[in-house]
Each structure stands twice: as structure tokens, then as C-alpha cells.
Short mmCIF file of N, CA, C and O in Angstrom, two decimals:
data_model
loop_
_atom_site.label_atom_id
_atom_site.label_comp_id
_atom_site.label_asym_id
_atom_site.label_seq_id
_atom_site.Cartn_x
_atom_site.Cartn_y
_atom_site.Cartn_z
N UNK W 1 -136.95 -107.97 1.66
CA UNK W 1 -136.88 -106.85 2.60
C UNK W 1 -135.56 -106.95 3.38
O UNK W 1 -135.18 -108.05 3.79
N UNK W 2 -135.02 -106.09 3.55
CA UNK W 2 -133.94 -106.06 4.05
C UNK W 2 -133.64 -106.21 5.66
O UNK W 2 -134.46 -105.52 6.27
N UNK W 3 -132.93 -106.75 6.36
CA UNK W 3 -132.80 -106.75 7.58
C UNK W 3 -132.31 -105.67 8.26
O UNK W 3 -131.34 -105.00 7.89
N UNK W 4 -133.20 -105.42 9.63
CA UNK W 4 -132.54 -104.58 9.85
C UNK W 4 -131.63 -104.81 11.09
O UNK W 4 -131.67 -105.69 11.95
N UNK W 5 -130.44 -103.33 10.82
CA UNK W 5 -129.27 -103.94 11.67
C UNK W 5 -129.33 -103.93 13.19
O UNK W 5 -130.17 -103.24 13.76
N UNK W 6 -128.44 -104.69 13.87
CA UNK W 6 -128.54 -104.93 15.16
C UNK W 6 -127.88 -103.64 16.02
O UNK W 6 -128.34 -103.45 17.14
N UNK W 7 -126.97 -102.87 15.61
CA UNK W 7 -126.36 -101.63 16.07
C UNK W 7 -125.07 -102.40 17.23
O UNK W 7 -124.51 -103.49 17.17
N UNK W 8 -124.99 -101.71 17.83
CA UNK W 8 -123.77 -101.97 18.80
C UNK W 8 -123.64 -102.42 20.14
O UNK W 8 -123.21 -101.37 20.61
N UNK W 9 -123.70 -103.21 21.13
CA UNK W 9 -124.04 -103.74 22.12
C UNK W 9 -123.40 -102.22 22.83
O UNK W 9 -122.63 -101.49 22.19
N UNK W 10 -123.92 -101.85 24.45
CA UNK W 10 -123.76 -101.02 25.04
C UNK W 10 -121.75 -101.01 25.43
O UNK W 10 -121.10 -99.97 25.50
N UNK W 11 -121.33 -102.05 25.58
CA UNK W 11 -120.04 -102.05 26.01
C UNK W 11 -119.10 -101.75 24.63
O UNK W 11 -117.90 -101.48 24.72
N UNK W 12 -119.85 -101.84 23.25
CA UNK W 12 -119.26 -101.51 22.83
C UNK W 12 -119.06 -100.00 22.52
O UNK W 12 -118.03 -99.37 22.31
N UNK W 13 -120.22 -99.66 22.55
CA UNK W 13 -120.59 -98.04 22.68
C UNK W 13 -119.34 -97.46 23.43
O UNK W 13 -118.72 -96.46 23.07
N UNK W 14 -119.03 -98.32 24.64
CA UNK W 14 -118.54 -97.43 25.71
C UNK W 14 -116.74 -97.51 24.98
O UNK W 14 -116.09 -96.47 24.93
N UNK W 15 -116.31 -98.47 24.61
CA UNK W 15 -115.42 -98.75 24.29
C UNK W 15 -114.64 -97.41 22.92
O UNK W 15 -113.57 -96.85 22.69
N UNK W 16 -116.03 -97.49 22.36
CA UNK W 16 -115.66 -96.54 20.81
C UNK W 16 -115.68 -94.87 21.47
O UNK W 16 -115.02 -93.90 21.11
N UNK W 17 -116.48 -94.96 22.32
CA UNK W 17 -116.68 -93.55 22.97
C UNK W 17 -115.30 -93.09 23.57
O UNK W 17 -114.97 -91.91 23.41
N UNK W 18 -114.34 -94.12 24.36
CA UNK W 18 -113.24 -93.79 24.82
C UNK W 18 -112.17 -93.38 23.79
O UNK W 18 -111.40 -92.42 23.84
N UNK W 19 -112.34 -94.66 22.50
CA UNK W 19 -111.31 -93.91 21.58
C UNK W 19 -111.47 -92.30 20.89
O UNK W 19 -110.82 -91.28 20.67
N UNK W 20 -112.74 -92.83 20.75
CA UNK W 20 -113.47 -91.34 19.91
C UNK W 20 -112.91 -90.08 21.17
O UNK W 20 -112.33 -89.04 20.87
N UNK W 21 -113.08 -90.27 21.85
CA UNK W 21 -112.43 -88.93 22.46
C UNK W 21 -110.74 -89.14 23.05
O UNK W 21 -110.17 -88.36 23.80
N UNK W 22 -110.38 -89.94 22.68
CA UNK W 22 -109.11 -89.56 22.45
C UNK W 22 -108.24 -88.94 21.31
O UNK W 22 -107.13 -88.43 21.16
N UNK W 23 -109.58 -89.32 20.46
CA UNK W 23 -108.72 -89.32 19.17
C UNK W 23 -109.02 -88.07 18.94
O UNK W 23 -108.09 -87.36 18.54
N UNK W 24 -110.76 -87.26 19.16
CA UNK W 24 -110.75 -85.58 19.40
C UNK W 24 -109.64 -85.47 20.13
O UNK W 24 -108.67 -85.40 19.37
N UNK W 25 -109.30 -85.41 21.34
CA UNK W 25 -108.64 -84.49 22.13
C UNK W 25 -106.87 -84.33 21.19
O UNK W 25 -106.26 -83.27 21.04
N UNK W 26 -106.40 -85.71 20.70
CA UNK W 26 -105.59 -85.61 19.71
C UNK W 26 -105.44 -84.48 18.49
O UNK W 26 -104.49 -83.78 18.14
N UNK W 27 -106.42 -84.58 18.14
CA UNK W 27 -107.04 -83.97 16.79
C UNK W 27 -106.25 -82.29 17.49
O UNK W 27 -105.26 -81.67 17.10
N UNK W 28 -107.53 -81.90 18.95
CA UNK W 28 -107.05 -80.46 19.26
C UNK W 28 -106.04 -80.23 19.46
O UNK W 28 -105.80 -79.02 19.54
N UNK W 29 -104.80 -81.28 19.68
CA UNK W 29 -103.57 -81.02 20.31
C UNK W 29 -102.58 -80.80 18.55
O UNK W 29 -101.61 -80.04 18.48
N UNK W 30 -102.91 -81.33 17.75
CA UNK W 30 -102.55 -81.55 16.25
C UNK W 30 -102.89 -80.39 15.49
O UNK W 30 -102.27 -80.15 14.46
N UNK W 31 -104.03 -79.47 16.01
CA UNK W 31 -104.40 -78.72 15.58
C UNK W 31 -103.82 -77.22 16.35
O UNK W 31 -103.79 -76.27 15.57
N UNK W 32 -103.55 -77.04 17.14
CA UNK W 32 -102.01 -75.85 17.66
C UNK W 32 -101.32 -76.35 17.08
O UNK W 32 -100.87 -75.55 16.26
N UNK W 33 -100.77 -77.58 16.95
CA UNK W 33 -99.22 -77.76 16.77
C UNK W 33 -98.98 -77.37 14.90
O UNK W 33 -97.87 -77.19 14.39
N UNK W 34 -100.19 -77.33 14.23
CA UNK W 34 -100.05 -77.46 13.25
C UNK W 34 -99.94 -75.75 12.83
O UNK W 34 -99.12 -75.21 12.09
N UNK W 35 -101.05 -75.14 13.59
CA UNK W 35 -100.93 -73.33 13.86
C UNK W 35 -100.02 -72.94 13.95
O UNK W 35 -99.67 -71.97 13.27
N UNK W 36 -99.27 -73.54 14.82
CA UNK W 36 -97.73 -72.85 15.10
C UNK W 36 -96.49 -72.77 14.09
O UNK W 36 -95.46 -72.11 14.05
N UNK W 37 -97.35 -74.15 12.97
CA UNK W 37 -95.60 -74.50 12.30
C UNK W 37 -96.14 -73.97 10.31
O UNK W 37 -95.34 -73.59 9.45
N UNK W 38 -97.76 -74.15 10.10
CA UNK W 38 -98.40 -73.58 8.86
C UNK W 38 -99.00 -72.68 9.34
O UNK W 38 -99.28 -72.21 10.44
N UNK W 39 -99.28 -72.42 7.50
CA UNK W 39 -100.56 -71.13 7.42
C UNK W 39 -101.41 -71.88 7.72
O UNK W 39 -101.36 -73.05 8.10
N UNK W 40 -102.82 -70.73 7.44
CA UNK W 40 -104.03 -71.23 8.77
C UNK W 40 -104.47 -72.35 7.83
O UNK W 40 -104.79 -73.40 8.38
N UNK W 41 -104.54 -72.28 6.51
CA UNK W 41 -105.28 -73.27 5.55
C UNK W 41 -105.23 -74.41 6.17
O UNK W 41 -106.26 -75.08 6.06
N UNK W 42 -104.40 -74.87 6.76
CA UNK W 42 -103.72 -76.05 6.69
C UNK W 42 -104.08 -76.64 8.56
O UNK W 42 -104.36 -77.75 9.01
N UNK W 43 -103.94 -75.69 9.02
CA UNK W 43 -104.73 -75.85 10.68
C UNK W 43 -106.42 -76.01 10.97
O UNK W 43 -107.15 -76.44 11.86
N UNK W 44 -106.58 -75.20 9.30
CA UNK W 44 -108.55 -75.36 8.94
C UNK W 44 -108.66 -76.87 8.52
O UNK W 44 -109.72 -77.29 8.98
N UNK W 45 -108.09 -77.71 7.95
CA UNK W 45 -108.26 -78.61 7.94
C UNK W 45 -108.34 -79.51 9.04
O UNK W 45 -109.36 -80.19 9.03
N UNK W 46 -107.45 -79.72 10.13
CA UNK W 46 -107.03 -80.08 10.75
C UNK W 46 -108.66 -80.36 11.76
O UNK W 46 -109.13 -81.43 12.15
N UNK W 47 -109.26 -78.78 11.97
CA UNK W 47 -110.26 -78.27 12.30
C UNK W 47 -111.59 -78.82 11.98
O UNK W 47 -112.27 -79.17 12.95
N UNK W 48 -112.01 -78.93 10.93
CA UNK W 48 -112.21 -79.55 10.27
C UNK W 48 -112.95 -81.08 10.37
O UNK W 48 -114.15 -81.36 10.25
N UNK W 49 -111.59 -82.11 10.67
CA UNK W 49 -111.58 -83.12 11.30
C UNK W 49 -112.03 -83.29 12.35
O UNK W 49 -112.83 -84.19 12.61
N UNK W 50 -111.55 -82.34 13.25
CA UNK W 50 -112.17 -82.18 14.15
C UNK W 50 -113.92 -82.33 14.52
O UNK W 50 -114.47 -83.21 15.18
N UNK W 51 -114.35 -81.44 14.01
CA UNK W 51 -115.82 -80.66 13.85
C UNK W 51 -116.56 -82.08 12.97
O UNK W 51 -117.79 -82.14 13.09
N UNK W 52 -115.99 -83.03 12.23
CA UNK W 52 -116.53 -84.29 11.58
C UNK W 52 -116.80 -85.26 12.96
O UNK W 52 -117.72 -85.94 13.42
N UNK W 53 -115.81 -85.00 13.21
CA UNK W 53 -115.50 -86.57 14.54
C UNK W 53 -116.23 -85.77 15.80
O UNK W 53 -116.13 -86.59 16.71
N UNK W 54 -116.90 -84.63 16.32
CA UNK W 54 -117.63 -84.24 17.27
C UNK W 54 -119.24 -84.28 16.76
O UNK W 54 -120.17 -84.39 17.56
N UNK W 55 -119.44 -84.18 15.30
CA UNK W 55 -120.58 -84.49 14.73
C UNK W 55 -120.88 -86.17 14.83
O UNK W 55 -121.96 -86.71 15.08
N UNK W 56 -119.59 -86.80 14.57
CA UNK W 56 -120.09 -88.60 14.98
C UNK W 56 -120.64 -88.83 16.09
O UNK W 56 -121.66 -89.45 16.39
N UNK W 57 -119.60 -88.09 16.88
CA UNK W 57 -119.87 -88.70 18.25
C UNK W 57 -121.40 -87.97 18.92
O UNK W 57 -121.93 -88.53 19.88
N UNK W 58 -121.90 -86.94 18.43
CA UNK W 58 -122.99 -86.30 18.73
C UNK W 58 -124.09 -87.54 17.96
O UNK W 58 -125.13 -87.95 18.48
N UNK W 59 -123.78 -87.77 17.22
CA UNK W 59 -125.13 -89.07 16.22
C UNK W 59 -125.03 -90.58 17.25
O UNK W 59 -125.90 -91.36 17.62
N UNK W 60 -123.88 -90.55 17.43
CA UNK W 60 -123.86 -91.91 18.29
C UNK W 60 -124.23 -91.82 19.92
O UNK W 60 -124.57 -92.70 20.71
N UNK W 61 -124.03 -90.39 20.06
CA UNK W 61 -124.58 -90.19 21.74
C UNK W 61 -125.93 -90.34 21.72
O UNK W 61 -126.29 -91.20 22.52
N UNK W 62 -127.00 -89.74 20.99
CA UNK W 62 -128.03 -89.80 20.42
C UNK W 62 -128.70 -91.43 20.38
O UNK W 62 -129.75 -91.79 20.91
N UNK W 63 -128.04 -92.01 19.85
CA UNK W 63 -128.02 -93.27 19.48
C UNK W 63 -128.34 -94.41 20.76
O UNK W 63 -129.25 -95.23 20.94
N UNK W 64 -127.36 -94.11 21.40
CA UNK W 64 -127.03 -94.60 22.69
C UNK W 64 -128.08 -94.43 23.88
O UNK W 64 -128.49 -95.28 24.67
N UNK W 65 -128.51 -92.58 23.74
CA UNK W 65 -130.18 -92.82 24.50
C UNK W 65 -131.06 -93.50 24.17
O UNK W 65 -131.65 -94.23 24.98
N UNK W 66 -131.38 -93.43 22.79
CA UNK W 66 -132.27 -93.80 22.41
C UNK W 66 -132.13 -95.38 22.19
O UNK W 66 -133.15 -95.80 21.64
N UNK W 67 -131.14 -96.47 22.45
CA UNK W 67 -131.01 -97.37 22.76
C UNK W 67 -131.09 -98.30 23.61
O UNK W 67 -131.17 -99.52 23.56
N UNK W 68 -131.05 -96.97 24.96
CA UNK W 68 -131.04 -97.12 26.13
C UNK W 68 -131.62 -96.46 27.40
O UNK W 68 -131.17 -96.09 28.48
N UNK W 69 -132.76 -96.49 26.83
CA UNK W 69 -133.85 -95.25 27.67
C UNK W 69 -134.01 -95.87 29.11
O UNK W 69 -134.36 -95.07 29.97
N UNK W 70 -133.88 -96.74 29.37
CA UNK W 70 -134.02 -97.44 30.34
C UNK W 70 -133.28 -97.42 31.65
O UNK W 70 -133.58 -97.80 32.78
N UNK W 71 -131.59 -96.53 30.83
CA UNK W 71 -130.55 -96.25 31.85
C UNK W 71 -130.56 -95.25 32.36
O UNK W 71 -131.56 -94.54 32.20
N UNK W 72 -129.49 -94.78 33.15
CA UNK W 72 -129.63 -93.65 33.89
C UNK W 72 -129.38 -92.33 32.80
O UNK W 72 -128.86 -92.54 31.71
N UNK W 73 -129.72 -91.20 33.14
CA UNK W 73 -129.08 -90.70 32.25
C UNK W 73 -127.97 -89.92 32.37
O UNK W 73 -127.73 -89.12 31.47
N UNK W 74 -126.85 -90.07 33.84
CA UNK W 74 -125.50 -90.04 33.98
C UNK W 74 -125.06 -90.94 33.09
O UNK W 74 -124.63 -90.53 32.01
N UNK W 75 -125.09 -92.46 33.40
CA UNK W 75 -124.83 -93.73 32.38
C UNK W 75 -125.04 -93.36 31.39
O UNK W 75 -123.97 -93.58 30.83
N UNK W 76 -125.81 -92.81 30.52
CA UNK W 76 -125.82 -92.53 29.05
C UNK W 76 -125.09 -91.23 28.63
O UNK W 76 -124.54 -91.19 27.53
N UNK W 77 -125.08 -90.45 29.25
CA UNK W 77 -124.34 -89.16 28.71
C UNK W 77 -123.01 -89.32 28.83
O UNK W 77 -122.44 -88.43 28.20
N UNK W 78 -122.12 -90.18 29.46
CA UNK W 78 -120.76 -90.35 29.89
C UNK W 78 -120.55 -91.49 28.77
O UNK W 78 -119.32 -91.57 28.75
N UNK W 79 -120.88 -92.16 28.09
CA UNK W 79 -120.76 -93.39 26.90
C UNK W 79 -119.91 -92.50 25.81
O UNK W 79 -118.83 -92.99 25.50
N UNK W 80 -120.23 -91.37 25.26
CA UNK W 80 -119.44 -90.87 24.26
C UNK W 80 -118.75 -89.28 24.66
O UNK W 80 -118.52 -88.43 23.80
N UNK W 81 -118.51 -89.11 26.04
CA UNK W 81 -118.52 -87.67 26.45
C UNK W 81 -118.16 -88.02 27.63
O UNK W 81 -118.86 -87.55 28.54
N UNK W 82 -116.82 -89.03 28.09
CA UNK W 82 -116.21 -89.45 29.29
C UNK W 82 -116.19 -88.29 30.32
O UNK W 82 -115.63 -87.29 29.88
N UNK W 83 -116.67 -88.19 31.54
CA UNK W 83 -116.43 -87.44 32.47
C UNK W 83 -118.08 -86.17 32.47
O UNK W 83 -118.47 -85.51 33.44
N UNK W 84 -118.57 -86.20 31.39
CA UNK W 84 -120.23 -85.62 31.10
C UNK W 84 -120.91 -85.67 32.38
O UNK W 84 -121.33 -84.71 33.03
N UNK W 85 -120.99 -87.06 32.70
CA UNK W 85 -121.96 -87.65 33.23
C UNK W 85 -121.36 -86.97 35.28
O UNK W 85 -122.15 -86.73 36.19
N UNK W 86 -120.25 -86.88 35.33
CA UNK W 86 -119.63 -86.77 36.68
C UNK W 86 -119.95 -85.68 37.31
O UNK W 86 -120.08 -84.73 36.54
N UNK W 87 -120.28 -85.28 39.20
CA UNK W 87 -120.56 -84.09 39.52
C UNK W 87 -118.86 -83.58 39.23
O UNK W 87 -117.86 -84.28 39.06
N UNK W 88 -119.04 -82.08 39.27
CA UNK W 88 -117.79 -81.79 39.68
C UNK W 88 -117.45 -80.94 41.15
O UNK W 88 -118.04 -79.94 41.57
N UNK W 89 -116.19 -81.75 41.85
CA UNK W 89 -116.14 -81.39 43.47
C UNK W 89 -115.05 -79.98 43.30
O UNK W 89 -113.99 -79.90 42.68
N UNK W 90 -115.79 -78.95 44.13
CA UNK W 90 -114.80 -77.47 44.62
C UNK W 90 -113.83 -77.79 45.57
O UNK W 90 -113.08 -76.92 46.01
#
């Protein structure tokens, strides 16, 4: 029978969550720049990538509650969705 896996300690969660949205917000900035200079084919891709890496991070946010039911759920929604979890001041 196979073992099953241990998944990711919470700090690491938090750690992958920061790149993971850098590397979206990259992606959107790659994705004008790419509009501006090709045809769209080529910005759909781009897009694309995008829409893959917001689907990860939606399975791993998921992940992360359900890992961690115990936390707040500011603390859990801000793990893959930096700034989620924050009020925002007028």
C-alpha cells in the first residue's frame, strides 16, 4: 500500500504562495507587453499561462484550508492570495 504523502508544512505554503503570485503578476505584465509587440495568438498563450498558474494556486489555496481548519481564516486566505486576507483603509 502506498504511503501517503505528507504535503507541505504551512511556512512552506506561505513561501510558494509569495512566488506564485509574483510570478502571476509577471505573467500579466508579459502578457501587454507581448499585445503590444504580436498578434493576439501569441498574447493567448501568454494568457493562457496565466489562467494554468491561477488554477494552481486556487487547488493549493483549497489545500491550505483544508490543512488548516484550525486557523484563522484571514491566515488562510492570505497564504496563496497575499493581501486577501487584509481590511482595506479609505
Amino acid at each position: 500500500m502506498p504511503r501517503k504523502k505528507l504535503g507541505f508544512t504551512r511556512d512552506q505554503h506561505v513561501e510558494l504562495g509569495k512566488e506564485l503570485a509574483t510570478m502571476r503578476d509577471r505573467l500579466v505584465s508579459i502578457s501587454a507587453e507581448l499585445g503590444n509587440a504580436y498578434p493576439p495568438t501569441i498574447m493567448n498563450a501568454a494568457v493562457k499561462a496565466q489562467k494554468g498558474l491561477d488554477e494552481l494556486r486556487d487547488k493549493l489555496d483549497a489545500i491550505v484550508f483544508e490543512e488548516n481548519s484550525g486557523d484563522s481564516t484571514k491566515e488562510n486566505a492570505s497564504v496563496y492570495y497575499p493581501g486577501r486576507g487584509r481590511q482595506v483603509r479609505a
